Structures are given as structure tokens and as C-alpha cells.
Coordinates of C-alpha atoms and ligand atoms in Angstrom, one line a residue:
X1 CA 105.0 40.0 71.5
X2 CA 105.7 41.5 68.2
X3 CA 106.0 40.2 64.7
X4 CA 108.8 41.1 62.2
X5 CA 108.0 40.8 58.7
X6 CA 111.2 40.9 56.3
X7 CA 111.6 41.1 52.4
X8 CA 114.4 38.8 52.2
X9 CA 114.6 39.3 48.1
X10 CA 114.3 43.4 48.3
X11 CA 117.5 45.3 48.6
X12 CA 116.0 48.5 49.9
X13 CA 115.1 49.4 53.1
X14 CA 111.5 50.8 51.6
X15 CA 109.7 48.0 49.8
X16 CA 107.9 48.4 46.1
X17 CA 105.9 46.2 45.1
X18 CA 104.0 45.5 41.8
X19 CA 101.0 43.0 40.4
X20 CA 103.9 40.1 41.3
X21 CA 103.7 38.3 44.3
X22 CA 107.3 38.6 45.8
X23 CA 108.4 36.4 48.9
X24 CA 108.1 37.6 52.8
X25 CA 108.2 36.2 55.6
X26 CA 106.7 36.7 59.1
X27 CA 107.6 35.4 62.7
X28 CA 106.9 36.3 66.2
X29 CA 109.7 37.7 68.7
X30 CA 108.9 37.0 72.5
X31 CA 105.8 34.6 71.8
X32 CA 104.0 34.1 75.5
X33 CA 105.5 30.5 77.0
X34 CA 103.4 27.6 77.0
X35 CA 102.3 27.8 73.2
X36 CA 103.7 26.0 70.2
X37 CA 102.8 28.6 68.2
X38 CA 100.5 31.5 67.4
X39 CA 97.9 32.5 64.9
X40 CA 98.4 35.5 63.3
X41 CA 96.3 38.0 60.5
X42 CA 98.3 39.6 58.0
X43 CA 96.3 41.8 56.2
X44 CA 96.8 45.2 53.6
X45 CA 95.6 48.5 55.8
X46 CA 94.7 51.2 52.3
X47 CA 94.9 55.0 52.9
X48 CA 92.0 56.4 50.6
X49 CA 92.8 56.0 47.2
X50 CA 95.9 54.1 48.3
X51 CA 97.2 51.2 46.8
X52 CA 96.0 47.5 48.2
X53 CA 97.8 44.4 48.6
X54 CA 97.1 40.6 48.2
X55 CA 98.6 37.5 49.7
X56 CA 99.4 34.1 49.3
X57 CA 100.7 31.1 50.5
X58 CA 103.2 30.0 47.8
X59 CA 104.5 31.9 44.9
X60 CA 101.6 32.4 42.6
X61 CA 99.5 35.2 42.0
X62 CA 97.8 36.7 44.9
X63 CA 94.3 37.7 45.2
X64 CA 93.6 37.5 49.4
X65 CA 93.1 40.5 51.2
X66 CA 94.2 38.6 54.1
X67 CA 96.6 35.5 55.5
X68 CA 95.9 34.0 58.5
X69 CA 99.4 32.2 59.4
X70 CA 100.3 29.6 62.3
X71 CA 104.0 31.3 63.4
X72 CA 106.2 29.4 65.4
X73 CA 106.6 30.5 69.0
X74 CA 109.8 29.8 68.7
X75 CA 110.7 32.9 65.9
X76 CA 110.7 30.1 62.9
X77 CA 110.2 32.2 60.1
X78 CA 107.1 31.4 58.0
X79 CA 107.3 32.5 53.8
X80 CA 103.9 34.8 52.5
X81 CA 104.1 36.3 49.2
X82 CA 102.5 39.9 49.1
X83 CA 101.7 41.8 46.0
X84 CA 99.5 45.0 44.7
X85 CA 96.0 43.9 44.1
X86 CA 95.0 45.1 41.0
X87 CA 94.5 47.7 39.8
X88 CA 94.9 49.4 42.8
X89 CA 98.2 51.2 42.5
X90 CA 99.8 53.3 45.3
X91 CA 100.0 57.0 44.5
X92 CA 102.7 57.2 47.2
X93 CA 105.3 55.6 49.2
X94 CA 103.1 54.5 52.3
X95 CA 99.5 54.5 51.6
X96 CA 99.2 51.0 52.0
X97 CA 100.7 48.5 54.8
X98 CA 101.0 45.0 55.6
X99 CA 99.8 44.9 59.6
X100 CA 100.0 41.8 62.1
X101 CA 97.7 41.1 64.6
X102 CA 97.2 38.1 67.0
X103 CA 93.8 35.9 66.0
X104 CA 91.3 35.8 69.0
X105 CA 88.6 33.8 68.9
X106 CA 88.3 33.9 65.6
X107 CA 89.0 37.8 64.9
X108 CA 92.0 39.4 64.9
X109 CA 93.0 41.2 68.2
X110 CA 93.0 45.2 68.2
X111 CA 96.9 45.4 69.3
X112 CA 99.4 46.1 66.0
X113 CA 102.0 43.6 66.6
X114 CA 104.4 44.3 63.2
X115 CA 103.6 47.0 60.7
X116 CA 105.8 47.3 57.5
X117 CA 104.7 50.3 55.0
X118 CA 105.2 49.1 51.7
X119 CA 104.1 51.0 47.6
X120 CA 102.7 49.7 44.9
X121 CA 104.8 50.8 42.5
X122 CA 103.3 51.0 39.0
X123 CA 103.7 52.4 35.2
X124 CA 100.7 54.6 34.9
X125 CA 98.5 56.2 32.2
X126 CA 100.3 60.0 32.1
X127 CA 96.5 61.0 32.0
X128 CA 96.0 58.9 35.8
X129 CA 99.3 60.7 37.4
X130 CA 98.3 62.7 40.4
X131 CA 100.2 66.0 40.4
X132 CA 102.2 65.0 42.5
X133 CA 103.0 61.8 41.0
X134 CA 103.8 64.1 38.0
X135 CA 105.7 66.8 39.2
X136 CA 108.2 64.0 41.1
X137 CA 108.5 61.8 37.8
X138 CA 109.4 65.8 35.8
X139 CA 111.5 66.9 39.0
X140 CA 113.5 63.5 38.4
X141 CA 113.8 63.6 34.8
X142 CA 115.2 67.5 35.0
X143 CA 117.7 65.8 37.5
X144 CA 118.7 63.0 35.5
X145 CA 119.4 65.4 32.2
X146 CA 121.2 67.7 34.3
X147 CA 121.0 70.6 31.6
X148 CA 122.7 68.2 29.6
X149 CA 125.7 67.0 31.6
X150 CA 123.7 64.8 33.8
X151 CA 123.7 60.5 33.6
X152 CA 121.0 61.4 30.9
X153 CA 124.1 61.6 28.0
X154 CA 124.3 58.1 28.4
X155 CA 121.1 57.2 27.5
X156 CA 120.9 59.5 24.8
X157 CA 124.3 57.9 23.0
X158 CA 122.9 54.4 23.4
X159 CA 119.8 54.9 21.4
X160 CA 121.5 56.5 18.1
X161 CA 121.8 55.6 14.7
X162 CA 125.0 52.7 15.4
X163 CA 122.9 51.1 17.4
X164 CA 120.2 50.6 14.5
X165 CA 121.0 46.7 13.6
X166 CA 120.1 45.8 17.2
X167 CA 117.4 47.9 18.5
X168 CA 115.1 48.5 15.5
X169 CA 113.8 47.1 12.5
X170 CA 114.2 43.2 13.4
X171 CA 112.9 41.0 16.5
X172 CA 115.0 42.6 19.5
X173 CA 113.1 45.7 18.8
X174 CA 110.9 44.8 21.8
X175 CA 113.4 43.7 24.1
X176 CA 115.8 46.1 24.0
X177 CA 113.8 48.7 24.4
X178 CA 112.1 47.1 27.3
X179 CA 115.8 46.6 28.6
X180 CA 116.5 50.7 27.4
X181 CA 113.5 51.2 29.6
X182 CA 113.6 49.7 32.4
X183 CA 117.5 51.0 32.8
X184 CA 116.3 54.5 32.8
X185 CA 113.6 54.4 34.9
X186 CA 116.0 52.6 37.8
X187 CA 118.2 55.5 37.1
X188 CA 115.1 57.5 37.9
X189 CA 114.4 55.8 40.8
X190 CA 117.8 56.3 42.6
X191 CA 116.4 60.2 42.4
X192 CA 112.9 59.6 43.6
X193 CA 112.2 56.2 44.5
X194 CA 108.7 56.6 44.3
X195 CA 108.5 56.7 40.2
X196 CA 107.6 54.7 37.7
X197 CA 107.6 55.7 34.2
X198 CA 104.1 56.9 32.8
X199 CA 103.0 55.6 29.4
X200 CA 101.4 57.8 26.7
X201 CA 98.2 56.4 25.3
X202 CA 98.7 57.3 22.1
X203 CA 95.4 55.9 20.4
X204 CA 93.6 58.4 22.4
X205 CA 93.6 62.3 23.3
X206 CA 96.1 62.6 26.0
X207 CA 94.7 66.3 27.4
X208 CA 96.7 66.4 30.7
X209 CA 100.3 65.4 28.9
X210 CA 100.2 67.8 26.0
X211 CA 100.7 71.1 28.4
X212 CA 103.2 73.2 29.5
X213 CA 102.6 71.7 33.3
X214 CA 104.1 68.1 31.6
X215 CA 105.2 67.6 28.8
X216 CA 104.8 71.0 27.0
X217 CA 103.2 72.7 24.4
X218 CA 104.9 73.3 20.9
X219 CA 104.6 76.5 19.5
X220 CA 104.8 77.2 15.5
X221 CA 108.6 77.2 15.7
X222 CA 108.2 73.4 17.1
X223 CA 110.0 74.7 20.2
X224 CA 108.2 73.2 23.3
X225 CA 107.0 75.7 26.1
X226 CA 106.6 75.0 29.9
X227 CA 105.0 76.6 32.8
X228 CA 107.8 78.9 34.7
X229 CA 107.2 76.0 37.8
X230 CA 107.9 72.7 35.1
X231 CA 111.5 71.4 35.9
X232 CA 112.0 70.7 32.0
X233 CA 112.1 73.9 31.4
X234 CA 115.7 73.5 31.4
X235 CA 116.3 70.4 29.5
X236 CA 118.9 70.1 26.8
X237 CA 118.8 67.3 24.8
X238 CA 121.4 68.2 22.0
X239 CA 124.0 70.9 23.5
X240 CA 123.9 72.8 20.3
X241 CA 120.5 73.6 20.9
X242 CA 118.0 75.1 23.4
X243 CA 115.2 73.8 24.6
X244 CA 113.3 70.7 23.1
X245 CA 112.4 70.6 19.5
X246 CA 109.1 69.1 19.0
X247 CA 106.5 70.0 16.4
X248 CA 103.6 71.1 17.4
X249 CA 101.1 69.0 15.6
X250 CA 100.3 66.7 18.7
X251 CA 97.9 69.0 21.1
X252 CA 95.6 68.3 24.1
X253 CA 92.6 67.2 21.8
X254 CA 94.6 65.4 19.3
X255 CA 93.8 61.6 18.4
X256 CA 97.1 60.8 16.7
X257 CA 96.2 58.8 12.9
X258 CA 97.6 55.1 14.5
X259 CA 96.4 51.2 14.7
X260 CA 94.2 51.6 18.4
X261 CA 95.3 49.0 20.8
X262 CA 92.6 46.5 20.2
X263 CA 94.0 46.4 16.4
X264 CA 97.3 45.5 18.2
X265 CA 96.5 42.7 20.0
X266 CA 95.0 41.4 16.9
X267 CA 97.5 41.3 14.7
X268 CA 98.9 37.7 15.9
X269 CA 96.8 36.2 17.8
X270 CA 95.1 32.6 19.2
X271 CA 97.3 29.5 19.2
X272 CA 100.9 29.6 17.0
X273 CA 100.1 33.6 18.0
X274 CA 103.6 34.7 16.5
X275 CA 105.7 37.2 18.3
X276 CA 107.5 38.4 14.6
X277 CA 104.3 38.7 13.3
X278 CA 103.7 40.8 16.2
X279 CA 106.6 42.7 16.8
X280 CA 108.1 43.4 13.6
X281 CA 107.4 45.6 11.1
X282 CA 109.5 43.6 8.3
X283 CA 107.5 40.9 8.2
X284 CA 106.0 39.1 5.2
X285 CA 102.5 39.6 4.9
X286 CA 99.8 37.1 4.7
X287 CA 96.9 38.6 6.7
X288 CA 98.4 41.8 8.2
X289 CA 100.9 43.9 6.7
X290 CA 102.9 45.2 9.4
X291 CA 103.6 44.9 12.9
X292 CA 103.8 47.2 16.2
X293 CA 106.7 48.3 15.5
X294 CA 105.5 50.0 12.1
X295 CA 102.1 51.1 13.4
X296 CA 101.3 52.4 15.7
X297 CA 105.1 52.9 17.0
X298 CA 106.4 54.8 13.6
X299 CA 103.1 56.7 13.6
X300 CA 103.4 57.9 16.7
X301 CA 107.0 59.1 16.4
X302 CA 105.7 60.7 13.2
X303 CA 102.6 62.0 14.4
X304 CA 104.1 65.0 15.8
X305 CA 105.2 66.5 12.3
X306 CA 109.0 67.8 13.3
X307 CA 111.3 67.4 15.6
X308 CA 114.0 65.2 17.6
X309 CA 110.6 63.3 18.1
X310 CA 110.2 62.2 14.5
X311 CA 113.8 60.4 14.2
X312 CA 115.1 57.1 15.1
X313 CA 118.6 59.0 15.8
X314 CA 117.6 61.7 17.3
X315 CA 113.7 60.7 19.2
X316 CA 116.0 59.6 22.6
X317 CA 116.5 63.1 23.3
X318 CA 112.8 64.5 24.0
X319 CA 111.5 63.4 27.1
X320 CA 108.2 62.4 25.0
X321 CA 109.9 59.5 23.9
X322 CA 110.1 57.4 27.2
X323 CA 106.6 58.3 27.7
X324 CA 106.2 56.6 24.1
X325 CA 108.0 53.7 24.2
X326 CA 106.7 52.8 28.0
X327 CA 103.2 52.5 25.9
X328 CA 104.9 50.2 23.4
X329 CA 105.9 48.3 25.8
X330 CA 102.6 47.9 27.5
X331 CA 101.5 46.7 24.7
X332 CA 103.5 44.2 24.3
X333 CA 103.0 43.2 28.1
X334 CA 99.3 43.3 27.5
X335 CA 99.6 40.6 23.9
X336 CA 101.8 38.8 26.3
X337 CA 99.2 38.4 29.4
X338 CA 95.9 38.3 27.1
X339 CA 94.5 34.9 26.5
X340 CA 95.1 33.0 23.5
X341 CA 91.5 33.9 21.1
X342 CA 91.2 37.1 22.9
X343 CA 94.6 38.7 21.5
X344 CA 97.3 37.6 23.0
X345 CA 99.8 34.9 24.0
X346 CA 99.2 34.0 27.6
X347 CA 98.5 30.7 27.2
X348 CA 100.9 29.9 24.5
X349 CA 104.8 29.3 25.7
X350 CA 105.5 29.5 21.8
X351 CA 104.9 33.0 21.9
X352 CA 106.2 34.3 25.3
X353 CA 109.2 32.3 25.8
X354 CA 110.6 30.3 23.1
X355 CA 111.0 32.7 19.9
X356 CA 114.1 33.9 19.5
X357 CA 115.3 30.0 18.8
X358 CA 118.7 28.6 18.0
X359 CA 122.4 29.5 19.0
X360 CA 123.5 32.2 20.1
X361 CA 123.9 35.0 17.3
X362 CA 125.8 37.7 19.2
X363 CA 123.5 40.7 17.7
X364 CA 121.3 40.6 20.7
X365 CA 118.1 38.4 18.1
X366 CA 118.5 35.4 20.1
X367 CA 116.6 34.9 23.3
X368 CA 120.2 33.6 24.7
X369 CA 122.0 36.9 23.3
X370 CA 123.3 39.8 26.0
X371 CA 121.7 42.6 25.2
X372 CA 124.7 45.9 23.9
X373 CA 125.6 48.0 25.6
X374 CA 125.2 46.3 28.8
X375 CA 127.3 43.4 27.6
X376 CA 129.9 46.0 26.9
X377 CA 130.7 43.7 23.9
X378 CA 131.5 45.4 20.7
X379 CA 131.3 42.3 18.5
X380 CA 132.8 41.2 15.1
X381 CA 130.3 42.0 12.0
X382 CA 128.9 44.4 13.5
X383 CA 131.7 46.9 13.2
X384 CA 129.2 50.4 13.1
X385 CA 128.6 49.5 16.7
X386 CA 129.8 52.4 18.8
X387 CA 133.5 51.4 20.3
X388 CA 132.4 51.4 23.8
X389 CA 129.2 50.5 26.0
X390 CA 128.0 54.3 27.7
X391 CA 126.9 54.1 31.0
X392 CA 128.2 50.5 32.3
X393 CA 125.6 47.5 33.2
X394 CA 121.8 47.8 34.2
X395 CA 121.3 49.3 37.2
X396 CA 120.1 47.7 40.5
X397 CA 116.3 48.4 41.2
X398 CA 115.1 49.0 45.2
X399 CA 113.5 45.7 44.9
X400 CA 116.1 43.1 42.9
X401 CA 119.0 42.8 41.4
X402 CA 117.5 40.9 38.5
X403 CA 118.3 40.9 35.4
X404 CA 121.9 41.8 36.5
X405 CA 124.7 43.7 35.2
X406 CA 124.4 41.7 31.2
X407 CA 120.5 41.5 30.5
X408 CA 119.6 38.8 28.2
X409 CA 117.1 38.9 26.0
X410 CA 115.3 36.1 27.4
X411 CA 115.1 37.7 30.7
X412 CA 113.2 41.0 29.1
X413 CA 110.0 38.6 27.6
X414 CA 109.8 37.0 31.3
X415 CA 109.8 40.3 32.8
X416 CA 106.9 39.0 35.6
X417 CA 108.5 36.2 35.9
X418 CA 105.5 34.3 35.0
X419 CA 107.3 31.8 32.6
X420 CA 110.5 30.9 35.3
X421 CA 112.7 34.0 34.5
X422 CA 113.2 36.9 36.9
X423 CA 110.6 39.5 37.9
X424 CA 112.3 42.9 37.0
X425 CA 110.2 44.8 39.7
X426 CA 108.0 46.9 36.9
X427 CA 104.7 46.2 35.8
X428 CA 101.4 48.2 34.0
X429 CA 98.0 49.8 35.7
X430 CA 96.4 47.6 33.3
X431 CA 98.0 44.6 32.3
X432 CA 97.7 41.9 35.8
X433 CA 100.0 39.3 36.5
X434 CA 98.6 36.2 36.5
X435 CA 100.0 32.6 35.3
Ligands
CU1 CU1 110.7 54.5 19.1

């Protein structure tokens, strides 16, 4: 007797998974005659300091280290949804599995009767990255740029100064850069499936990220310096130029001038908790004069004194800056998860799903918008748009297909799927799913 245990939802043959539950089912292939069916464990088996997975029994958020399921003798498959258990994030493909075994008296029986390796795949604190973990995420970036020929020129032309009257400076700031993101790091992941973009916590020192083994070292020309073994060594960002230009006012001991996180989460918060008042940086004070996207966002662009860095046009083409914006967008994710009255919007569908209100604008501001330029739509009005969309639609991920080809914005603030959207197969070491 055996029992097979698919991921009808993932289109990889390796499965990821994150704090959300996705669905799987189980069933047993040549069950013993004689028995309607057949009680089975399914439980998470951790390497050390391997991820751990939860179940559950319908598609909420799992906390179980164990299922106990009555299959079918007659192969009927039976749904389970499995997810990471936070925190505990994989540092590697395999280092946790889901394992079957037949329920004896009570206990589950010593014979492995299905085994399916699975990864919690998770965006990390750059300063939690095992070496390995860091040198795979570098090796994969250095692929992806290519020395400048690589898929890399496509996200660098998306993220220039045409694109301004979508992506910054009004409400789809968020979005689209959570859509930017999450594009990239699939690209990433066609590489090296095993990555997930790393954040920079930039309201504290980040000692590990600011060397020349990651991210590199500026030195007083501002031109960043890595170890002889660092694949970035050999990045171009601007074809004109060698190497990255960075200043070097950002070092291992630095703690960059911004608003810390727990400022962040406070600057809308409790019931009517308002996401512009949030977000964006134009908005009209009453209490709080500007949003995330203003401080600590522009601060930490700035922080670094010179450099591509330190420009809305030109920040795309340092590595730094996905490191950057994956922390921006955490902390949106974490407002978005935290309680009502203890920063956030969890509990308030105001704030996580309906902004964005009315019809359709075609600028990408409406929660019904496509986002540019996955849409591929140049639209009318908006004529300092480039001509063409680089790069095509979002990428597939190993684990869905959501949000498609045309993200909308709506389908970027439901990124979990906690709210009826899509779950886009990414989630933060510190920010849990849970409805
Ligand atoms: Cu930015």
C-alpha cells in the first residue's frame, strides 16, 4: 500500500510553499481488501533548522503539525491544505517533507507509505540569509543582469522616469511595485528556484549586507567593491558605465536617519485605518505629514548620499534597490496583517480591499486597473508612457499561475489571498498569514 499526495494547484514538479495554506490531496493506491477505507497520519518531518509545515482540513490557515485522514480504499482522493508554519522557513529545497503513514492502534505505523519533499519558500531579512541562501540569490541576480545584456534590461526600462505617473507619487505606488517585484523575483526563480528576494531592514544596521561578500562596499569614488568570489562583480547596470555607482555613506554600522517600522504602522491605523494616508506621500495632513512612501522609502533611497541609488530614474539599476523595495513592501504586508488598534488593517476590509474605488481609470489607481506594462496598453492621456510594454506579461511562478499574464491592482493588495483574491506564492519571515 502506498499513498500519493499531489499539488493539484502547483505547476512545478518541486513544491514551495509559504505561510498560505495551499490545497493537496492524499489517497491510497493498493489499499488491503476487506476495508472501506484507511486511516492515515500526514505529518511535516524538519531537517535541523529546516522549515516546518502545518495542515488543515479546509482552506484556512494552518497551524497542525499533523492530519490524521480517513482515505478511501478505493483511491478516492481526499483535499488537505499544507503550509509553512511560521516562522519556520526552509533554508533549502528539501529540508522539510510531508510523510504518510498507516494509523495503528492509535500511533502511526513505522512503514513510509508516500513522502513528497516540499520548501518553505520565504522573503528573508538579508541579515537571516545563510550563505548559501546568499550566494544562490547573488549567483542568480549576476545571471539575470547578464553583464548587461541579460532579461535584467527589461526591468531596468520599466522602472524609469515615463513610467513616473503610475508607479510613484500617487496610490499605485504600493501595488506596482509589489507587481515590479514579484515579476523579478519569478524571473529569479526560473534560475534558482530556491530564491526568494531578501528585504533590507533599513531602520536598523544591516552588518552582513553592506560587504563586499553581498551587496558591496562603496569606496570614496561611490563605486561599489566585491570580494573576487561575489558574482556582482560583474554587473552593469547602465552600459556606459562600470561597475555599480553607489555612495558610500551607507556602511555595516550605519542606522540610516528614517521613520522605524513601528512609526510605520502607526501612521493610519485602528478602524477607517486609510491606505492613502498610509501609502502616500502627497497626502494632506491632519495628524501625520507624510506617508511610507516619503519616509522611510525616500530616505532610504537618499540615505546613501550618491549614486543610481539616490534617483527615482535611475535607483532600478543597483541591485540594492530590490533589496529596498522588498522591505517596503513588507511593510505594507505587515499594516495589512496587523490588527486594527495595533497598527494595521487586518480587520478592516476598508483598508485591504476596497480603496482604490470607482470606475476604471486606466492609469493603473483603481483597484480594477491592469497594471503597465504587463497590460501592454499604452493608453490615451498618458502619452509620456513608453511606446511599448518591455519584457511581455508576469511571469508564471513554480507554484501558480496567479495573477496571470495582466495583473490587476486588486490582485497585488490580496496577495495571500486572505480577502478572496489569488495567493501569489510569496510571503515575509515575519508577517503570518492568517484571516
Ligand atoms: Cu523606490
Amino acid at each position: 500500500m502506498k499513498v500519493d499526495i499531489q499539488f493539484p494547484d502547483s505547476i512545478s514538479d518541486r513544491i514551495f510553499l509559504t505561510w498560505r495554506p495551499i490545497k493537496a490531496t492524499a489517497r491510497v493506491i493498493d489499499a488491503p481488501a476487506g476495508q472501506p477505507s484507511i486511516a492515515i497520519r500526514l505529518e511535516g518531518k524538519s531537517n535541523v533548522g529546516g522549515g516546518a509545515i502545518a495542515f488543515a482540513n479546509r482552506p484556512t490557515h494552518a497551524s497542525a503539525p499533523s492530519i490524521d485522514l480517513q482515505l478511501p480504499s478505493d483511491g478516492t482522493p481526499v483535499d488537505v491544505w499544507i503550509g509553512g508554519a511560521f516562522p519556520n522557513a526552509s533554508k533549502a529545497f528539501g529540508d522539510v517533507s510531508v510523510e504518510a503513514r498507516q494509523i495503528i492502534g492509535g500511533q502511526p505505523a513505522a512503514p513510509l507509505l508516500g513522502r513528497v519533499p516540499v520548501m518553505v519558500r520565504i522573503r528573508k531579512n538579508a541579515e537571516a540569509l545563510t550563505n548559501a541562501e546568499r550566494d544562490l540569490f547573488l549567483s542568480a541576480m549576476a545571471a539575470l543582469n547578464g553583464k548587461g545584456t541579460g532579461r535584467f534590461v527589461d526591468f531596468r526600462d520599466m522602472h524609469d522616469g515615463d513610467a513616473y505617473e503610475q508607479i510613484h507619487v500617487n496610490i499605485s505606488f504600493l501595488p506596482w511595485h509589489r507587481a515590479y517585484l514579484l515579476d523579478i523575483e519569478r524571473e529569479l526563480q526560473t534560475i534558482e528556484d530556491q530564491i526568494a528576494l531578501p528585504y533590507w531592514k533599513f531602520d536598523e544596521a544591516a552588518p552582513k549586507l553592506f560587504q563586499r561578500s553581498f551587496i558591496g562596499q562603496s569606496d570614496q569614488s561611490a563605486t561599489v567593491q566585491f570580494a573576487p568570489t561575489n558574482p556582482l562583480r560583474n554587473w552593469v547596470g547602465d552600459l556606459n558605465r562600470r561597475g555599480i555607482w553607489r555612495g558610500n555613506a551607507v556602511g555595516p554600522t550605519t542606522v540610516i536617519d528614517v521613520r522605524n517600522e513601528f512609526d510605520c504602522m502607526r501612521i493610519s491605523d485602528g478602524p477607517g485605518a486609510n491606505f492613502t494616508e498610509f501609502s502616500d506621500w502627497n497626502y494632506t495632513p491632519t495628524f501625520d505629514p507624510t506617508g511610507l512612501e516619503s519616509d522611510p522609502h525616500n530616505g532610504a533611497h537618499g540615505s546613501h548620499g550618491a549614486g543610481w541609488i539616490t534617483n527615482p530614474t535611475t535607483s532600478q539599476l543597483d541591485p540594492l534597490f530590490y533589496l529596498l523595495h522588498s522591505n517596503v513592501d513588507r511593510l505594507w504586508a505587515k499594516w495589512q496583517w496587523l490588527p486594527s488598534g495595533s497598527g494595521g488593517a487586518r480587520s478592516d476590509p476598508a483598508a485591504n480591499i476596497s480603496y482604490f474605488t470607482g470606475p476604471p481609470q486606466a492609469n493603473g489607481h483603481n483597484r480594477g486597473d491592469t497594471l503597465w506594462p504587463w497590460d501592454g496598453v499604452v493608453r490615451p492621456g498618458v502619452a509620456t508612457r513608453p511606446p511599448t510594454a518591455p519584457g511581455g506579461g508576469m511571469a508564471d511562478s513554480s507554484m501558480t499561475r496567479a495573477p496571470g499574464l495582466k495583473p490587476l491592482v486588486r490582485s497585488m493588495i490580496d496577495y495571500l489571498g486572505a480577502h478572496g483574491g489569488d495567493h501569489l506564492g510569496f510571503a515575509y519571515d515575519d508577517v503570518p498569514f492568517e484571516l
